[in-house]
């Protein structure tokens, strides 16, 4: 993808300019980002998903049993018939994992790393419906799918911002309007992390939120050090073979701190381990139970099926990414990593990007032992699966 061509999705600016001027910095309203956009899912289908056990959903009622009542799904079939005429929202998380036509929308965002994308949440709101003024810690693209929604953006927030007292929702106590727009189907609003926003349904409306994932510094440190510590032997310790006689035995001298800093730096700067951890962490699936594989699959059965025309597709719940270390490659698949020889580069790219894998596009890889083995492992793990299953 050429980063300098103007994109309709970004209102006629290029990916490069968008990233430079807006991404993580300021909001951007894009009229007709997707011209004539027709929501691939209708409100009834969305409500249907909210009945399913494995789907995460919420209902927010502005005037429920208490202000801003939140109910968690899965919902019973009659849950929606008893709702008031207005002022409520149904939110369904990760619809891209359940509806392939929704997942296809992510193709529009290929100018960003796929491992930064979290999911597509879809909301259906009755007139007046809103989840209140709030901020999120992640970037979001809000694409209007159906009906109209009025969006206001406000101040930049952080963990010190005052919230109203609420057990489940993070609603801002104060909202300072700065700009507002009414979005129609196909219009899209990009919001950087921590910018206060407040969307209210003008009429019955559907809004798509393309959300991103960004680990917090606290997560990076705790998870990486946990990962790292598995590889550290017990004898690897604070050491002071260079110690000098002390003047006061009760004082912690700064040379001790320097040794500690050295110990930390030595381990924290292991790039190979950092990359391995990061790839695994960023490809952890949201619903690991949906990445279940054919554990007892034999390589010859896989080859036989492919020869007979079987098609392999990525499990929509799986997350894949690849990277390089020296002359080798790393493939990250749903929280696991594999070190692979450099000649498999094009295969890794194909596995991460292709809509379908079959005997034709896999041809050269099926006669490569390591290529075959990798494909088999990915089917066993559940990141890849047969299309007709
Ligand atoms: C919504 O779709 O109603 C809420 C999305 C958001 O503000 O994060
Ligand atoms: Co939000």
PDB file of N, CA and C in Angstrom, residues 190-280:
ATOM      1  N   UNK A 190     -12.642   9.983  13.805  1.00  0.00           N
ATOM      2  CA  UNK A 190     -11.473   9.399  14.481  1.00  0.00           C
ATOM      3  C   UNK A 190     -11.245  10.152  15.785  1.00  0.00           C
ATOM      4  N   UNK A 191     -11.053   9.427  16.862  1.00  0.00           N
ATOM      5  CA  UNK A 191     -10.748  10.064  18.149  1.00  0.00           C
ATOM      6  C   UNK A 191      -9.448   9.517  18.718  1.00  0.00           C
ATOM      7  N   UNK A 192      -8.557  10.406  19.153  1.00  0.00           N
ATOM      8  CA  UNK A 192      -7.330   9.934  19.808  1.00  0.00           C
ATOM      9  C   UNK A 192      -7.647   9.471  21.234  1.00  0.00           C
ATOM     10  N   UNK A 193      -6.736   8.714  21.847  1.00  0.00           N
ATOM     11  CA  UNK A 193      -6.965   8.251  23.217  1.00  0.00           C
ATOM     12  C   UNK A 193      -7.188   9.427  24.170  1.00  0.00           C
ATOM     13  N   UNK A 194      -8.040   9.214  25.148  1.00  0.00           N
ATOM     14  CA  UNK A 194      -8.277  10.136  26.274  1.00  0.00           C
ATOM     15  C   UNK A 194      -9.044  11.404  25.925  1.00  0.00           C
ATOM     16  N   UNK A 195      -9.519  11.536  24.692  1.00  0.00           N
ATOM     17  CA  UNK A 195     -10.327  12.710  24.371  1.00  0.00           C
ATOM     18  C   UNK A 195     -11.777  12.409  24.787  1.00  0.00           C
ATOM     19  N   UNK A 196     -12.348  13.287  25.617  1.00  0.00           N
ATOM     20  CA  UNK A 196     -13.727  13.091  26.070  1.00  0.00           C
ATOM     21  C   UNK A 196     -14.661  13.124  24.864  1.00  0.00           C
ATOM     22  N   UNK A 197     -15.649  12.235  24.853  1.00  0.00           N
ATOM     23  CA  UNK A 197     -16.616  12.232  23.753  1.00  0.00           C
ATOM     24  C   UNK A 197     -17.968  11.783  24.265  1.00  0.00           C
ATOM     25  N   UNK A 198     -18.992  12.157  23.509  1.00  0.00           N
ATOM     26  CA  UNK A 198     -20.358  11.916  23.956  1.00  0.00           C
ATOM     27  C   UNK A 198     -21.228  11.799  22.705  1.00  0.00           C
ATOM     28  N   UNK A 199     -21.691  10.603  22.458  1.00  0.00           N
ATOM     29  CA  UNK A 199     -22.501  10.370  21.262  1.00  0.00           C
ATOM     30  C   UNK A 199     -23.941  10.112  21.661  1.00  0.00           C
ATOM     31  N   UNK A 200     -24.864  10.819  21.039  1.00  0.00           N
ATOM     32  CA  UNK A 200     -26.287  10.631  21.348  1.00  0.00           C
ATOM     33  C   UNK A 200     -27.022  10.311  20.044  1.00  0.00           C
ATOM     34  N   UNK A 201     -27.805   9.230  20.076  1.00  0.00           N
ATOM     35  CA  UNK A 201     -28.542   8.829  18.870  1.00  0.00           C
ATOM     36  C   UNK A 201     -29.626   9.862  18.561  1.00  0.00           C
ATOM     37  N   UNK A 202     -29.626  10.360  17.342  1.00  0.00           N
ATOM     38  CA  UNK A 202     -30.652  11.326  16.921  1.00  0.00           C
ATOM     39  C   UNK A 202     -31.932  10.543  16.637  1.00  0.00           C
ATOM     40  N   UNK A 203     -31.772   9.478  15.851  1.00  0.00           N
ATOM     41  CA  UNK A 203     -32.872   8.545  15.638  1.00  0.00           C
ATOM     42  C   UNK A 203     -32.307   7.149  15.936  1.00  0.00           C
ATOM     43  N   UNK A 204     -33.060   6.130  15.609  1.00  0.00           N
ATOM     44  CA  UNK A 204     -32.567   4.769  15.819  1.00  0.00           C
ATOM     45  C   UNK A 204     -31.249   4.639  15.059  1.00  0.00           C
ATOM     46  N   UNK A 205     -30.171   4.257  15.710  1.00  0.00           N
ATOM     47  CA  UNK A 205     -28.915   4.245  14.957  1.00  0.00           C
ATOM     48  C   UNK A 205     -27.958   3.136  15.334  1.00  0.00           C
ATOM     49  N   UNK A 206     -27.081   2.833  14.382  1.00  0.00           N
ATOM     50  CA  UNK A 206     -26.055   1.799  14.568  1.00  0.00           C
ATOM     51  C   UNK A 206     -24.692   2.451  14.348  1.00  0.00           C
ATOM     52  N   UNK A 207     -23.780   2.249  15.299  1.00  0.00           N
ATOM     53  CA  UNK A 207     -22.438   2.829  15.197  1.00  0.00           C
ATOM     54  C   UNK A 207     -21.391   1.729  15.347  1.00  0.00           C
ATOM     55  N   UNK A 208     -20.420   1.740  14.456  1.00  0.00           N
ATOM     56  CA  UNK A 208     -19.305   0.782  14.511  1.00  0.00           C
ATOM     57  C   UNK A 208     -18.112   1.478  15.172  1.00  0.00           C
ATOM     58  N   UNK A 209     -17.492   0.815  16.150  1.00  0.00           N
ATOM     59  CA  UNK A 209     -16.267   1.366  16.759  1.00  0.00           C
ATOM     60  C   UNK A 209     -15.108   0.441  16.443  1.00  0.00           C
ATOM     61  N   UNK A 210     -14.169   0.924  15.646  1.00  0.00           N
ATOM     62  CA  UNK A 210     -12.955   0.148  15.395  1.00  0.00           C
ATOM     63  C   UNK A 210     -11.968   0.550  16.484  1.00  0.00           C
ATOM     64  N   UNK A 211     -11.728  -0.374  17.406  1.00  0.00           N
ATOM     65  CA  UNK A 211     -10.912  -0.061  18.578  1.00  0.00           C
ATOM     66  C   UNK A 211      -9.520  -0.641  18.454  1.00  0.00           C
ATOM     67  N   UNK A 212      -8.599  -0.054  19.189  1.00  0.00           N
ATOM     68  CA  UNK A 212      -7.194  -0.447  19.115  1.00  0.00           C
ATOM     69  C   UNK A 212      -6.721  -0.971  20.457  1.00  0.00           C
ATOM     70  N   UNK A 213      -5.630  -1.732  20.442  1.00  0.00           N
ATOM     71  CA  UNK A 213      -5.067  -2.182  21.694  1.00  0.00           C
ATOM     72  C   UNK A 213      -3.687  -1.581  21.898  1.00  0.00           C
ATOM     73  N   UNK A 214      -3.451  -1.124  23.105  1.00  0.00           N
ATOM     74  CA  UNK A 214      -2.151  -0.562  23.454  1.00  0.00           C
ATOM     75  C   UNK A 214      -1.915  -0.958  24.905  1.00  0.00           C
ATOM     76  N   UNK A 215      -0.891  -1.786  25.148  1.00  0.00           N
ATOM     77  CA  UNK A 215      -0.667  -2.198  26.537  1.00  0.00           C
ATOM     78  C   UNK A 215      -0.225  -1.013  27.393  1.00  0.00           C
ATOM     79  N   UNK A 216      -0.641  -0.997  28.648  1.00  0.00           N
ATOM     80  CA  UNK A 216      -0.192   0.064  29.552  1.00  0.00           C
ATOM     81  C   UNK A 216       1.255  -0.231  29.941  1.00  0.00           C
ATOM     82  N   UNK A 217       1.951   0.796  30.399  1.00  0.00           N
ATOM     83  CA  UNK A 217       3.332   0.608  30.851  1.00  0.00           C
ATOM     84  C   UNK A 217       3.358  -0.423  31.977  1.00  0.00           C
ATOM     85  N   UNK A 218       2.341  -0.382  32.840  1.00  0.00           N
ATOM     86  CA  UNK A 218       2.286  -1.350  33.952  1.00  0.00           C
ATOM     87  C   UNK A 218       2.154  -2.774  33.414  1.00  0.00           C
ATOM     88  N   UNK A 219       1.328  -2.948  32.380  1.00  0.00           N
ATOM     89  CA  UNK A 219       1.182  -4.290  31.785  1.00  0.00           C
ATOM     90  C   UNK A 219       2.486  -4.753  31.153  1.00  0.00           C
ATOM     91  N   UNK A 220       3.121  -3.846  30.398  1.00  0.00           N
ATOM     92  CA  UNK A 220       4.372  -4.214  29.730  1.00  0.00           C
ATOM     93  C   UNK A 220       5.384  -4.688  30.772  1.00  0.00           C
ATOM     94  N   UNK A 221       5.519  -3.906  31.845  1.00  0.00           N
ATOM     95  CA  UNK A 221       6.539  -4.254  32.838  1.00  0.00           C
ATOM     96  C   UNK A 221       6.203  -5.542  33.576  1.00  0.00           C
ATOM     97  N   UNK A 222       4.968  -5.688  34.028  1.00  0.00           N
ATOM     98  CA  UNK A 222       4.664  -6.906  34.793  1.00  0.00           C
ATOM     99  C   UNK A 222       4.708  -8.136  33.894  1.00  0.00           C
ATOM    100  N   UNK A 223       4.099  -8.039  32.709  1.00  0.00           N
ATOM    101  CA  UNK A 223       4.060  -9.230  31.858  1.00  0.00           C
ATOM    102  C   UNK A 223       5.434  -9.583  31.299  1.00  0.00           C
ATOM    103  N   UNK A 224       6.193  -8.564  30.888  1.00  0.00           N
ATOM    104  CA  UNK A 224       7.514  -8.883  30.322  1.00  0.00           C
ATOM    105  C   UNK A 224       8.427  -9.459  31.397  1.00  0.00           C
ATOM    106  N   UNK A 225       8.405  -8.892  32.580  1.00  0.00           N
ATOM    107  CA  UNK A 225       9.305  -9.417  33.608  1.00  0.00           C
ATOM    108  C   UNK A 225       8.886 -10.825  34.040  1.00  0.00           C
ATOM    109  N   UNK A 226       7.590 -11.096  34.058  1.00  0.00           N
ATOM    110  CA  UNK A 226       7.129 -12.470  34.338  1.00  0.00           C
ATOM    111  C   UNK A 226       7.665 -13.444  33.299  1.00  0.00           C
ATOM    112  N   UNK A 227       7.563 -13.016  32.036  1.00  0.00           N
ATOM    113  CA  UNK A 227       8.029 -13.840  30.921  1.00  0.00           C
ATOM    114  C   UNK A 227       9.539 -14.072  31.045  1.00  0.00           C
ATOM    115  N   UNK A 228      10.246 -12.978  31.275  1.00  0.00           N
ATOM    116  CA  UNK A 228      11.701 -13.020  31.354  1.00  0.00           C
ATOM    117  C   UNK A 228      12.167 -13.932  32.483  1.00  0.00           C
ATOM    118  N   UNK A 229      11.481 -13.855  33.609  1.00  0.00           N
ATOM    119  CA  UNK A 229      11.970 -14.562  34.790  1.00  0.00           C
ATOM    120  C   UNK A 229      11.949 -16.077  34.600  1.00  0.00           C
ATOM    121  N   UNK A 230      11.151 -16.567  33.649  1.00  0.00           N
ATOM    122  CA  UNK A 230      11.170 -18.012  33.386  1.00  0.00           C
ATOM    123  C   UNK A 230      12.526 -18.472  32.869  1.00  0.00           C
ATOM    124  N   UNK A 231      13.271 -17.547  32.274  1.00  0.00           N
ATOM    125  CA  UNK A 231      14.543 -17.933  31.654  1.00  0.00           C
ATOM    126  C   UNK A 231      15.741 -17.638  32.548  1.00  0.00           C
ATOM    127  N   UNK A 232      15.500 -17.090  33.749  1.00  0.00           N
ATOM    128  CA  UNK A 232      16.625 -16.682  34.588  1.00  0.00           C
ATOM    129  C   UNK A 232      16.914 -17.723  35.664  1.00  0.00           C
ATOM    130  N   UNK A 233      18.148 -18.237  35.692  1.00  0.00           N
ATOM    131  CA  UNK A 233      18.481 -19.234  36.711  1.00  0.00           C
ATOM    132  C   UNK A 233      18.605 -18.578  38.086  1.00  0.00           C
ATOM    133  N   UNK A 234      18.394 -19.367  39.116  1.00  0.00           N
ATOM    134  CA  UNK A 234      18.385 -18.862  40.478  1.00  0.00           C
ATOM    135  C   UNK A 234      19.712 -18.218  40.876  1.00  0.00           C
ATOM    136  N   UNK A 235      20.818 -18.712  40.250  1.00  0.00           N
ATOM    137  CA  UNK A 235      22.134 -18.181  40.645  1.00  0.00           C
ATOM    138  C   UNK A 235      22.423 -16.812  40.021  1.00  0.00           C
ATOM    139  N   UNK A 236      21.576 -16.411  39.101  1.00  0.00           N
ATOM    140  CA  UNK A 236      21.757 -15.082  38.501  1.00  0.00           C
ATOM    141  C   UNK A 236      21.213 -14.058  39.504  1.00  0.00           C
ATOM    142  N   UNK A 237      22.107 -13.407  40.251  1.00  0.00           N
ATOM    143  CA  UNK A 237      21.715 -12.576  41.387  1.00  0.00           C
ATOM    144  C   UNK A 237      22.451 -11.263  41.443  1.00  0.00           C
ATOM    145  N   UNK A 238      21.988 -10.427  42.334  1.00  0.00           N
ATOM    146  CA  UNK A 238      22.751  -9.230  42.702  1.00  0.00           C
ATOM    147  C   UNK A 238      24.140  -9.686  43.125  1.00  0.00           C
ATOM    148  N   UNK A 239      25.188  -9.108  42.559  1.00  0.00           N
ATOM    149  CA  UNK A 239      26.540  -9.514  42.963  1.00  0.00           C
ATOM    150  C   UNK A 239      27.416  -8.282  43.087  1.00  0.00           C
ATOM    151  N   UNK A 240      28.402  -8.375  43.982  1.00  0.00           N
ATOM    152  CA  UNK A 240      29.244  -7.200  44.234  1.00  0.00           C
ATOM    153  C   UNK A 240      30.692  -7.594  44.448  1.00  0.00           C
ATOM    154  N   UNK A 241      31.232  -8.343  43.479  1.00  0.00           N
ATOM    155  CA  UNK A 241      32.634  -8.758  43.547  1.00  0.00           C
ATOM    156  C   UNK A 241      33.578  -7.557  43.583  1.00  0.00           C
ATOM    157  N   UNK A 242      33.046  -6.389  43.236  1.00  0.00           N
ATOM    158  CA  UNK A 242      33.859  -5.174  43.231  1.00  0.00           C
ATOM    159  C   UNK A 242      33.688  -4.372  44.534  1.00  0.00           C
ATOM    160  N   UNK A 243      33.098  -4.992  45.563  1.00  0.00           N
ATOM    161  CA  UNK A 243      32.767  -4.248  46.795  1.00  0.00           C
ATOM    162  C   UNK A 243      33.997  -3.635  47.470  1.00  0.00           C
ATOM    163  N   UNK A 244      33.779  -2.465  48.065  1.00  0.00           N
ATOM    164  CA  UNK A 244      34.827  -1.755  48.815  1.00  0.00           C
ATOM    165  C   UNK A 244      34.428  -1.739  50.298  1.00  0.00           C
ATOM    166  N   UNK A 245      35.375  -1.558  51.210  1.00  0.00           N
ATOM    167  CA  UNK A 245      35.010  -1.464  52.641  1.00  0.00           C
ATOM    168  C   UNK A 245      34.014  -0.321  52.855  1.00  0.00           C
ATOM    169  N   UNK A 246      33.004  -0.535  53.743  1.00  0.00           N
ATOM    170  CA  UNK A 246      31.987   0.508  53.921  1.00  0.00           C
ATOM    171  C   UNK A 246      32.312   1.364  55.129  1.00  0.00           C
ATOM    172  N   UNK A 247      31.907   2.635  55.094  1.00  0.00           N
ATOM    173  CA  UNK A 247      32.135   3.503  56.238  1.00  0.00           C
ATOM    174  C   UNK A 247      30.995   3.338  57.247  1.00  0.00           C
ATOM    175  N   UNK A 248      29.774   3.182  56.764  1.00  0.00           N
ATOM    176  CA  UNK A 248      28.628   2.945  57.653  1.00  0.00           C
ATOM    177  C   UNK A 248      27.889   1.705  57.143  1.00  0.00           C
ATOM    178  N   UNK A 249      27.907   0.622  57.902  1.00  0.00           N
ATOM    179  CA  UNK A 249      27.313  -0.637  57.408  1.00  0.00           C
ATOM    180  C   UNK A 249      25.801  -0.562  57.223  1.00  0.00           C
ATOM    181  N   UNK A 250      25.137   0.479  57.763  1.00  0.00           N
ATOM    182  CA  UNK A 250      23.671   0.578  57.656  1.00  0.00           C
ATOM    183  C   UNK A 250      23.216   1.375  56.446  1.00  0.00           C
ATOM    184  N   UNK A 251      24.169   1.943  55.740  1.00  0.00           N
ATOM    185  CA  UNK A 251      23.800   2.798  54.601  1.00  0.00           C
ATOM    186  C   UNK A 251      23.763   1.995  53.286  1.00  0.00           C
ATOM    187  N   UNK A 252      22.716   2.263  52.488  1.00  0.00           N
ATOM    188  CA  UNK A 252      22.729   1.692  51.130  1.00  0.00           C
ATOM    189  C   UNK A 252      23.432   2.708  50.240  1.00  0.00           C
ATOM    190  N   UNK A 253      24.576   2.312  49.759  1.00  0.00           N
ATOM    191  CA  UNK A 253      25.380   3.234  48.956  1.00  0.00           C
ATOM    192  C   UNK A 253      24.919   3.233  47.499  1.00  0.00           C
ATOM    193  N   UNK A 254      25.250   4.298  46.819  1.00  0.00           N
ATOM    194  CA  UNK A 254      24.802   4.391  45.416  1.00  0.00           C
ATOM    195  C   UNK A 254      25.480   3.391  44.491  1.00  0.00           C
ATOM    196  N   UNK A 255      26.603   2.835  44.908  1.00  0.00           N
ATOM    197  CA  UNK A 255      27.216   1.813  44.045  1.00  0.00           C
ATOM    198  C   UNK A 255      26.318   0.567  43.989  1.00  0.00           C
ATOM    199  N   UNK A 256      25.544   0.334  45.070  1.00  0.00           N
ATOM    200  CA  UNK A 256      24.605  -0.804  45.056  1.00  0.00           C
ATOM    201  C   UNK A 256      23.531  -0.570  43.987  1.00  0.00           C
ATOM    202  N   UNK A 257      23.081   0.681  43.930  1.00  0.00           N
ATOM    203  CA  UNK A 257      22.062   1.049  42.948  1.00  0.00           C
ATOM    204  C   UNK A 257      22.600   0.873  41.523  1.00  0.00           C
ATOM    205  N   UNK A 258      23.864   1.253  41.343  1.00  0.00           N
ATOM    206  CA  UNK A 258      24.462   1.100  40.008  1.00  0.00           C
ATOM    207  C   UNK A 258      24.519  -0.370  39.607  1.00  0.00           C
ATOM    208  N   UNK A 259      24.830  -1.243  40.571  1.00  0.00           N
ATOM    209  CA  UNK A 259      24.871  -2.677  40.244  1.00  0.00           C
ATOM    210  C   UNK A 259      23.476  -3.173  39.874  1.00  0.00           C
ATOM    211  N   UNK A 260      22.471  -2.674  40.611  1.00  0.00           N
ATOM    212  CA  UNK A 260      21.085  -3.067  40.295  1.00  0.00           C
ATOM    213  C   UNK A 260      20.678  -2.591  38.915  1.00  0.00           C
ATOM    214  N   UNK A 261      21.035  -1.357  38.633  1.00  0.00           N
ATOM    215  CA  UNK A 261      20.706  -0.818  37.302  1.00  0.00           C
ATOM    216  C   UNK A 261      21.366  -1.651  36.222  1.00  0.00           C
ATOM    217  N   UNK A 262      22.584  -2.099  36.487  1.00  0.00           N
ATOM    218  CA  UNK A 262      23.303  -2.944  35.532  1.00  0.00           C
ATOM    219  C   UNK A 262      22.577  -4.270  35.330  1.00  0.00           C
ATOM    220  N   UNK A 263      22.102  -4.834  36.449  1.00  0.00           N
ATOM    221  CA  UNK A 263      21.400  -6.119  36.382  1.00  0.00           C
ATOM    222  C   UNK A 263      20.112  -5.970  35.560  1.00  0.00           C
ATOM    223  N   UNK A 264      19.376  -4.883  35.837  1.00  0.00           N
ATOM    224  CA  UNK A 264      18.143  -4.647  35.087  1.00  0.00           C
ATOM    225  C   UNK A 264      18.441  -4.436  33.606  1.00  0.00           C
ATOM    226  N   UNK A 265      19.421  -3.582  33.334  1.00  0.00           N
ATOM    227  CA  UNK A 265      19.735  -3.241  31.943  1.00  0.00           C
ATOM    228  C   UNK A 265      20.150  -4.489  31.166  1.00  0.00           C
ATOM    229  N   UNK A 266      20.937  -5.334  31.818  1.00  0.00           N
ATOM    230  CA  UNK A 266      21.430  -6.543  31.137  1.00  0.00           C
ATOM    231  C   UNK A 266      20.255  -7.398  30.650  1.00  0.00           C
ATOM    232  N   UNK A 267      19.242  -7.556  31.506  1.00  0.00           N
ATOM    233  CA  UNK A 267      18.133  -8.429  31.131  1.00  0.00           C
ATOM    234  C   UNK A 267      17.073  -7.721  30.285  1.00  0.00           C
ATOM    235  N   UNK A 268      16.841  -6.461  30.596  1.00  0.00           N
ATOM    236  CA  UNK A 268      15.789  -5.743  29.874  1.00  0.00           C
ATOM    237  C   UNK A 268      16.182  -5.451  28.440  1.00  0.00           C
ATOM    238  N   UNK A 269      17.483  -5.500  28.153  1.00  0.00           N
ATOM    239  CA  UNK A 269      17.888  -5.134  26.800  1.00  0.00           C
ATOM    240  C   UNK A 269      18.027  -6.349  25.894  1.00  0.00           C
ATOM    241  N   UNK A 270      17.533  -7.499  26.341  1.00  0.00           N
ATOM    242  CA  UNK A 270      17.574  -8.679  25.481  1.00  0.00           C
ATOM    243  C   UNK A 270      16.472  -8.547  24.424  1.00  0.00           C
ATOM    244  N   UNK A 271      16.856  -8.066  23.247  1.00  0.00           N
ATOM    245  CA  UNK A 271      15.858  -7.732  22.216  1.00  0.00           C
ATOM    246  C   UNK A 271      15.080  -8.948  21.727  1.00  0.00           C
ATOM    247  N   UNK A 272      15.765 -10.065  21.650  1.00  0.00           N
ATOM    248  CA  UNK A 272      15.107 -11.261  21.141  1.00  0.00           C
ATOM    249  C   UNK A 272      13.968 -11.684  22.088  1.00  0.00           C
ATOM    250  N   UNK A 273      14.274 -11.637  23.390  1.00  0.00           N
ATOM    251  CA  UNK A 273      13.231 -12.011  24.354  1.00  0.00           C
ATOM    252  C   UNK A 273      12.123 -10.970  24.392  1.00  0.00           C
ATOM    253  N   UNK A 274      12.507  -9.693  24.258  1.00  0.00           N
ATOM    254  CA  UNK A 274      11.495  -8.628  24.278  1.00  0.00           C
ATOM    255  C   UNK A 274      10.543  -8.779  23.091  1.00  0.00           C
ATOM    256  N   UNK A 275      11.118  -9.046  21.927  1.00  0.00           N
ATOM    257  CA  UNK A 275      10.300  -9.234  20.724  1.00  0.00           C
ATOM    258  C   UNK A 275       9.400 -10.471  20.865  1.00  0.00           C
ATOM    259  N   UNK A 276       9.983 -11.545  21.375  1.00  0.00           N
ATOM    260  CA  UNK A 276       9.199 -12.772  21.540  1.00  0.00           C
ATOM    261  C   UNK A 276       8.018 -12.526  22.471  1.00  0.00           C
ATOM    262  N   UNK A 277       8.303 -11.880  23.587  1.00  0.00           N
ATOM    263  CA  UNK A 277       7.222 -11.595  24.531  1.00  0.00           C
ATOM    264  C   UNK A 277       6.165 -10.687  23.889  1.00  0.00           C
ATOM    265  N   UNK A 278       6.628  -9.632  23.223  1.00  0.00           N
ATOM    266  CA  UNK A 278       5.686  -8.641  22.679  1.00  0.00           C
ATOM    267  C   UNK A 278       4.772  -9.266  21.626  1.00  0.00           C
ATOM    268  N   UNK A 279       5.370 -10.049  20.741  1.00  0.00           N
ATOM    269  CA  UNK A 279       4.572 -10.711  19.701  1.00  0.00           C
ATOM    270  C   UNK A 279       3.538 -11.659  20.304  1.00  0.00           C
ATOM    271  N   UNK A 280       3.975 -12.382  21.323  1.00  0.00           N
ATOM    272  CA  UNK A 280       3.031 -13.309  21.966  1.00  0.00           C
ATOM    273  C   UNK A 280       1.906 -12.526  22.644  1.00  0.00           C
TER     274      UNK A 280
END
